[in-house]
């Protein structure tokens, strides 16, 4: 199963060819797995530029900015181990598998981006406080706009 994530569109396309043995074709582009790959790539790009950095509001030092409880629950679901270490490979497997599951349920890439950012498939705005006490504003619609702009270029 191809569940890794590349850090450039070119590598993403090369990797898909390598894992599927297929040419980069329209059929492949329309597959749910390919869409999940692209969306995972776009989320990691927007969140951290594919770097494992700690989030300001308690996120694990992961490129997808998983909250600790979210990581445990998704790792249990997709890796069969709630205590799995969030290595790059494990993060990619979890992110791509979860995004693919959401696509398979009929969620749009935009809804999935909003779920990733705010837990719900619709726009939410508000403020949250960082660990250092700084108040930051969030807007899951704007977050989704940025993720989708990256996604649509892939």
PDB file of C-alpha atoms in Angstrom:
ATOM      1  CA  UNK A   1       0.000   0.000   0.000  1.00  0.00           C
ATOM      2  CA  UNK A   2       1.251   3.435  -0.932  1.00  0.00           C
ATOM      3  CA  UNK A   3       0.840   5.570   2.131  1.00  0.00           C
ATOM      4  CA  UNK A   4       3.930   7.732   2.218  1.00  0.00           C
ATOM      5  CA  UNK A   5       4.016  11.454   1.688  1.00  0.00           C
ATOM      6  CA  UNK A   6       6.514  13.334  -0.464  1.00  0.00           C
ATOM      7  CA  UNK A   7       7.746  16.831   0.237  1.00  0.00           C
ATOM      8  CA  UNK A   8       7.566  18.101  -3.361  1.00  0.00           C
ATOM      9  CA  UNK A   9       4.941  17.556  -6.081  1.00  0.00           C
ATOM     10  CA  UNK A  10       7.603  15.986  -8.332  1.00  0.00           C
ATOM     11  CA  UNK A  11       8.568  13.474  -5.667  1.00  0.00           C
ATOM     12  CA  UNK A  12       4.899  12.792  -5.012  1.00  0.00           C
ATOM     13  CA  UNK A  13       4.365  11.949  -8.685  1.00  0.00           C
ATOM     14  CA  UNK A  14       7.548   9.837  -8.880  1.00  0.00           C
ATOM     15  CA  UNK A  15       6.561   7.971  -5.751  1.00  0.00           C
ATOM     16  CA  UNK A  16       3.102   7.212  -7.064  1.00  0.00           C
ATOM     17  CA  UNK A  17       4.591   5.799 -10.274  1.00  0.00           C
ATOM     18  CA  UNK A  18       7.075   3.743  -8.280  1.00  0.00           C
ATOM     19  CA  UNK A  19       4.503   2.321  -5.868  1.00  0.00           C
ATOM     20  CA  UNK A  20       1.831   1.573  -8.449  1.00  0.00           C
ATOM     21  CA  UNK A  21       4.042   0.647 -11.370  1.00  0.00           C
ATOM     22  CA  UNK A  22       1.604   2.715 -13.429  1.00  0.00           C
ATOM     23  CA  UNK A  23       2.230   5.797 -15.464  1.00  0.00           C
ATOM     24  CA  UNK A  24       0.943   9.044 -14.022  1.00  0.00           C
ATOM     25  CA  UNK A  25      -2.420   8.848 -15.756  1.00  0.00           C
ATOM     26  CA  UNK A  26      -5.843  10.424 -15.460  1.00  0.00           C
ATOM     27  CA  UNK A  27      -7.200   7.211 -13.971  1.00  0.00           C
ATOM     28  CA  UNK A  28      -4.618   7.319 -11.228  1.00  0.00           C
ATOM     29  CA  UNK A  29      -5.195  11.036 -10.621  1.00  0.00           C
ATOM     30  CA  UNK A  30      -8.890  10.396 -10.002  1.00  0.00           C
ATOM     31  CA  UNK A  31      -8.258   7.626  -7.437  1.00  0.00           C
ATOM     32  CA  UNK A  32      -9.165   8.249  -3.808  1.00  0.00           C
ATOM     33  CA  UNK A  33      -5.722   7.140  -2.656  1.00  0.00           C
ATOM     34  CA  UNK A  34      -4.072   9.690  -4.933  1.00  0.00           C
ATOM     35  CA  UNK A  35      -6.382  12.436  -3.664  1.00  0.00           C
ATOM     36  CA  UNK A  36      -5.589  11.395  -0.074  1.00  0.00           C
ATOM     37  CA  UNK A  37      -1.851  11.544  -0.872  1.00  0.00           C
ATOM     38  CA  UNK A  38      -2.186  15.026  -2.337  1.00  0.00           C
ATOM     39  CA  UNK A  39      -4.273  16.309   0.568  1.00  0.00           C
ATOM     40  CA  UNK A  40      -1.878  14.864   3.168  1.00  0.00           C
ATOM     41  CA  UNK A  41       0.966  16.563   1.299  1.00  0.00           C
ATOM     42  CA  UNK A  42      -0.919  19.894   1.254  1.00  0.00           C
ATOM     43  CA  UNK A  43      -1.753  19.700   4.974  1.00  0.00           C
ATOM     44  CA  UNK A  44       1.853  18.915   5.969  1.00  0.00           C
ATOM     45  CA  UNK A  45       3.104  21.675   3.675  1.00  0.00           C
ATOM     46  CA  UNK A  46       0.771  24.254   5.224  1.00  0.00           C
ATOM     47  CA  UNK A  47       1.123  23.089   8.834  1.00  0.00           C
ATOM     48  CA  UNK A  48       4.908  22.850   9.128  1.00  0.00           C
ATOM     49  CA  UNK A  49       6.569  22.720   5.716  1.00  0.00           C
ATOM     50  CA  UNK A  50       6.951  18.950   6.375  1.00  0.00           C
ATOM     51  CA  UNK A  51       9.016  19.530   9.546  1.00  0.00           C
ATOM     52  CA  UNK A  52       8.400  17.848  12.884  1.00  0.00           C
ATOM     53  CA  UNK A  53       7.856  20.923  15.012  1.00  0.00           C
ATOM     54  CA  UNK A  54       5.904  21.312  18.224  1.00  0.00           C
ATOM     55  CA  UNK A  55       2.674  23.257  17.919  1.00  0.00           C
ATOM     56  CA  UNK A  56       1.871  26.395  19.910  1.00  0.00           C
ATOM     57  CA  UNK A  57      -1.283  24.904  21.435  1.00  0.00           C
ATOM     58  CA  UNK A  58      -0.053  21.496  22.564  1.00  0.00           C
ATOM     59  CA  UNK A  59       0.319  19.653  19.264  1.00  0.00           C
ATOM     60  CA  UNK A  60       2.881  16.866  19.138  1.00  0.00           C
ATOM     61  CA  UNK A  61       6.116  17.741  17.270  1.00  0.00           C
ATOM     62  CA  UNK A  62       4.721  16.282  14.048  1.00  0.00           C
ATOM     63  CA  UNK A  63       4.543  17.572  10.503  1.00  0.00           C
ATOM     64  CA  UNK A  64       0.742  17.193  10.506  1.00  0.00           C
ATOM     65  CA  UNK A  65       0.382  18.840  13.950  1.00  0.00           C
ATOM     66  CA  UNK A  66      -1.484  15.976  15.598  1.00  0.00           C
ATOM     67  CA  UNK A  67      -2.916  16.690  19.052  1.00  0.00           C
ATOM     68  CA  UNK A  68      -1.735  13.980  21.514  1.00  0.00           C
ATOM     69  CA  UNK A  69      -5.191  12.382  21.932  1.00  0.00           C
ATOM     70  CA  UNK A  70      -5.896  12.501  18.202  1.00  0.00           C
ATOM     71  CA  UNK A  71      -2.584  10.770  17.486  1.00  0.00           C
ATOM     72  CA  UNK A  72      -3.374   8.014  20.015  1.00  0.00           C
ATOM     73  CA  UNK A  73      -6.817   7.390  18.586  1.00  0.00           C
ATOM     74  CA  UNK A  74      -5.742   7.454  14.916  1.00  0.00           C
ATOM     75  CA  UNK A  75      -2.593   5.389  15.605  1.00  0.00           C
ATOM     76  CA  UNK A  76      -4.791   2.787  17.303  1.00  0.00           C
ATOM     77  CA  UNK A  77      -7.172   2.775  14.327  1.00  0.00           C
ATOM     78  CA  UNK A  78      -4.630   2.705  11.501  1.00  0.00           C
ATOM     79  CA  UNK A  79      -1.453   1.263  13.053  1.00  0.00           C
ATOM     80  CA  UNK A  80      -3.194  -0.986  15.614  1.00  0.00           C
ATOM     81  CA  UNK A  81      -1.071   0.648  18.341  1.00  0.00           C
ATOM     82  CA  UNK A  82      -2.216   3.728  20.279  1.00  0.00           C
ATOM     83  CA  UNK A  83       1.336   4.166  21.590  1.00  0.00           C
ATOM     84  CA  UNK A  84       3.039   4.046  18.184  1.00  0.00           C
ATOM     85  CA  UNK A  85       5.851   6.584  17.835  1.00  0.00           C
ATOM     86  CA  UNK A  86       4.943   9.323  15.340  1.00  0.00           C
ATOM     87  CA  UNK A  87       7.853   8.634  12.974  1.00  0.00           C
ATOM     88  CA  UNK A  88       7.558  10.209   9.523  1.00  0.00           C
ATOM     89  CA  UNK A  89       6.403   6.868   8.063  1.00  0.00           C
ATOM     90  CA  UNK A  90       3.838   6.345  10.822  1.00  0.00           C
ATOM     91  CA  UNK A  91       2.546   9.896  10.469  1.00  0.00           C
ATOM     92  CA  UNK A  92       2.176   9.452   6.707  1.00  0.00           C
ATOM     93  CA  UNK A  93       0.379   6.119   7.093  1.00  0.00           C
ATOM     94  CA  UNK A  94      -2.035   7.586   9.636  1.00  0.00           C
ATOM     95  CA  UNK A  95      -2.643  10.860   7.768  1.00  0.00           C
ATOM     96  CA  UNK A  96      -3.152   9.292   4.331  1.00  0.00           C
ATOM     97  CA  UNK A  97      -5.268   6.419   5.710  1.00  0.00           C
ATOM     98  CA  UNK A  98      -7.492   8.780   7.695  1.00  0.00           C
ATOM     99  CA  UNK A  99      -7.897  11.241   4.825  1.00  0.00           C
ATOM    100  CA  UNK A 100      -8.724   8.350   2.470  1.00  0.00           C
ATOM    101  CA  UNK A 101     -11.334   7.060   4.959  1.00  0.00           C
ATOM    102  CA  UNK A 102     -12.918  10.541   5.102  1.00  0.00           C
ATOM    103  CA  UNK A 103     -12.919  10.784   1.279  1.00  0.00           C
ATOM    104  CA  UNK A 104     -14.497   7.317   1.119  1.00  0.00           C
ATOM    105  CA  UNK A 105     -17.242   8.585   3.479  1.00  0.00           C
ATOM    106  CA  UNK A 106     -17.991  11.294   0.919  1.00  0.00           C
ATOM    107  CA  UNK A 107     -16.198  14.234   2.547  1.00  0.00           C
ATOM    108  CA  UNK A 108     -14.725  16.835   0.194  1.00  0.00           C
ATOM    109  CA  UNK A 109     -11.055  17.891   0.420  1.00  0.00           C
ATOM    110  CA  UNK A 110     -12.270  21.258   1.774  1.00  0.00           C
ATOM    111  CA  UNK A 111     -14.331  19.600   4.531  1.00  0.00           C
ATOM    112  CA  UNK A 112     -11.382  17.372   5.427  1.00  0.00           C
ATOM    113  CA  UNK A 113      -9.065  20.390   5.717  1.00  0.00           C
ATOM    114  CA  UNK A 114     -11.570  22.036   8.092  1.00  0.00           C
ATOM    115  CA  UNK A 115     -11.864  18.798  10.100  1.00  0.00           C
ATOM    116  CA  UNK A 116      -8.055  18.671  10.322  1.00  0.00           C
ATOM    117  CA  UNK A 117      -7.876  22.226  11.595  1.00  0.00           C
ATOM    118  CA  UNK A 118     -10.960  22.458  13.807  1.00  0.00           C
ATOM    119  CA  UNK A 119     -12.570  19.061  14.197  1.00  0.00           C
ATOM    120  CA  UNK A 120     -15.725  19.867  12.212  1.00  0.00           C
ATOM    121  CA  UNK A 121     -16.473  19.726   8.467  1.00  0.00           C
ATOM    122  CA  UNK A 122     -17.675  23.329   8.394  1.00  0.00           C
ATOM    123  CA  UNK A 123     -16.120  26.749   8.959  1.00  0.00           C
ATOM    124  CA  UNK A 124     -15.362  27.660  12.574  1.00  0.00           C
ATOM    125  CA  UNK A 125     -13.739  30.845  13.839  1.00  0.00           C
ATOM    126  CA  UNK A 126     -12.629  31.949  17.260  1.00  0.00           C
ATOM    127  CA  UNK A 127      -9.651  32.318  19.529  1.00  0.00           C
ATOM    128  CA  UNK A 128      -7.467  29.873  21.367  1.00  0.00           C
ATOM    129  CA  UNK A 129      -4.671  30.386  23.870  1.00  0.00           C
ATOM    130  CA  UNK A 130      -1.152  29.116  23.264  1.00  0.00           C
ATOM    131  CA  UNK A 131       0.869  27.361  25.953  1.00  0.00           C
ATOM    132  CA  UNK A 132       2.735  30.639  26.524  1.00  0.00           C
ATOM    133  CA  UNK A 133      -0.548  32.475  27.106  1.00  0.00           C
ATOM    134  CA  UNK A 134      -0.773  34.242  23.746  1.00  0.00           C
ATOM    135  CA  UNK A 135      -4.266  34.503  22.260  1.00  0.00           C
ATOM    136  CA  UNK A 136      -4.447  33.500  18.614  1.00  0.00           C
ATOM    137  CA  UNK A 137      -7.374  33.714  16.215  1.00  0.00           C
ATOM    138  CA  UNK A 138      -8.321  30.774  14.066  1.00  0.00           C
ATOM    139  CA  UNK A 139     -10.524  30.441  11.015  1.00  0.00           C
ATOM    140  CA  UNK A 140     -10.906  26.928   9.649  1.00  0.00           C
ATOM    141  CA  UNK A 141     -12.308  28.320   6.377  1.00  0.00           C
ATOM    142  CA  UNK A 142      -9.150  30.351   5.729  1.00  0.00           C
ATOM    143  CA  UNK A 143      -7.049  27.333   6.734  1.00  0.00           C
ATOM    144  CA  UNK A 144      -8.944  25.203   4.193  1.00  0.00           C
ATOM    145  CA  UNK A 145      -8.483  27.896   1.496  1.00  0.00           C
ATOM    146  CA  UNK A 146      -4.707  27.739   1.957  1.00  0.00           C
ATOM    147  CA  UNK A 147      -4.582  23.928   2.024  1.00  0.00           C
ATOM    148  CA  UNK A 148      -6.774  23.715  -1.088  1.00  0.00           C
ATOM    149  CA  UNK A 149      -4.591  26.224  -2.944  1.00  0.00           C
ATOM    150  CA  UNK A 150      -1.599  23.914  -2.333  1.00  0.00           C
ATOM    151  CA  UNK A 151      -3.677  20.807  -3.135  1.00  0.00           C
ATOM    152  CA  UNK A 152      -4.935  22.221  -6.440  1.00  0.00           C
ATOM    153  CA  UNK A 153      -1.373  22.896  -7.650  1.00  0.00           C
ATOM    154  CA  UNK A 154      -0.297  19.279  -7.125  1.00  0.00           C
TER     155      UNK A 154
END
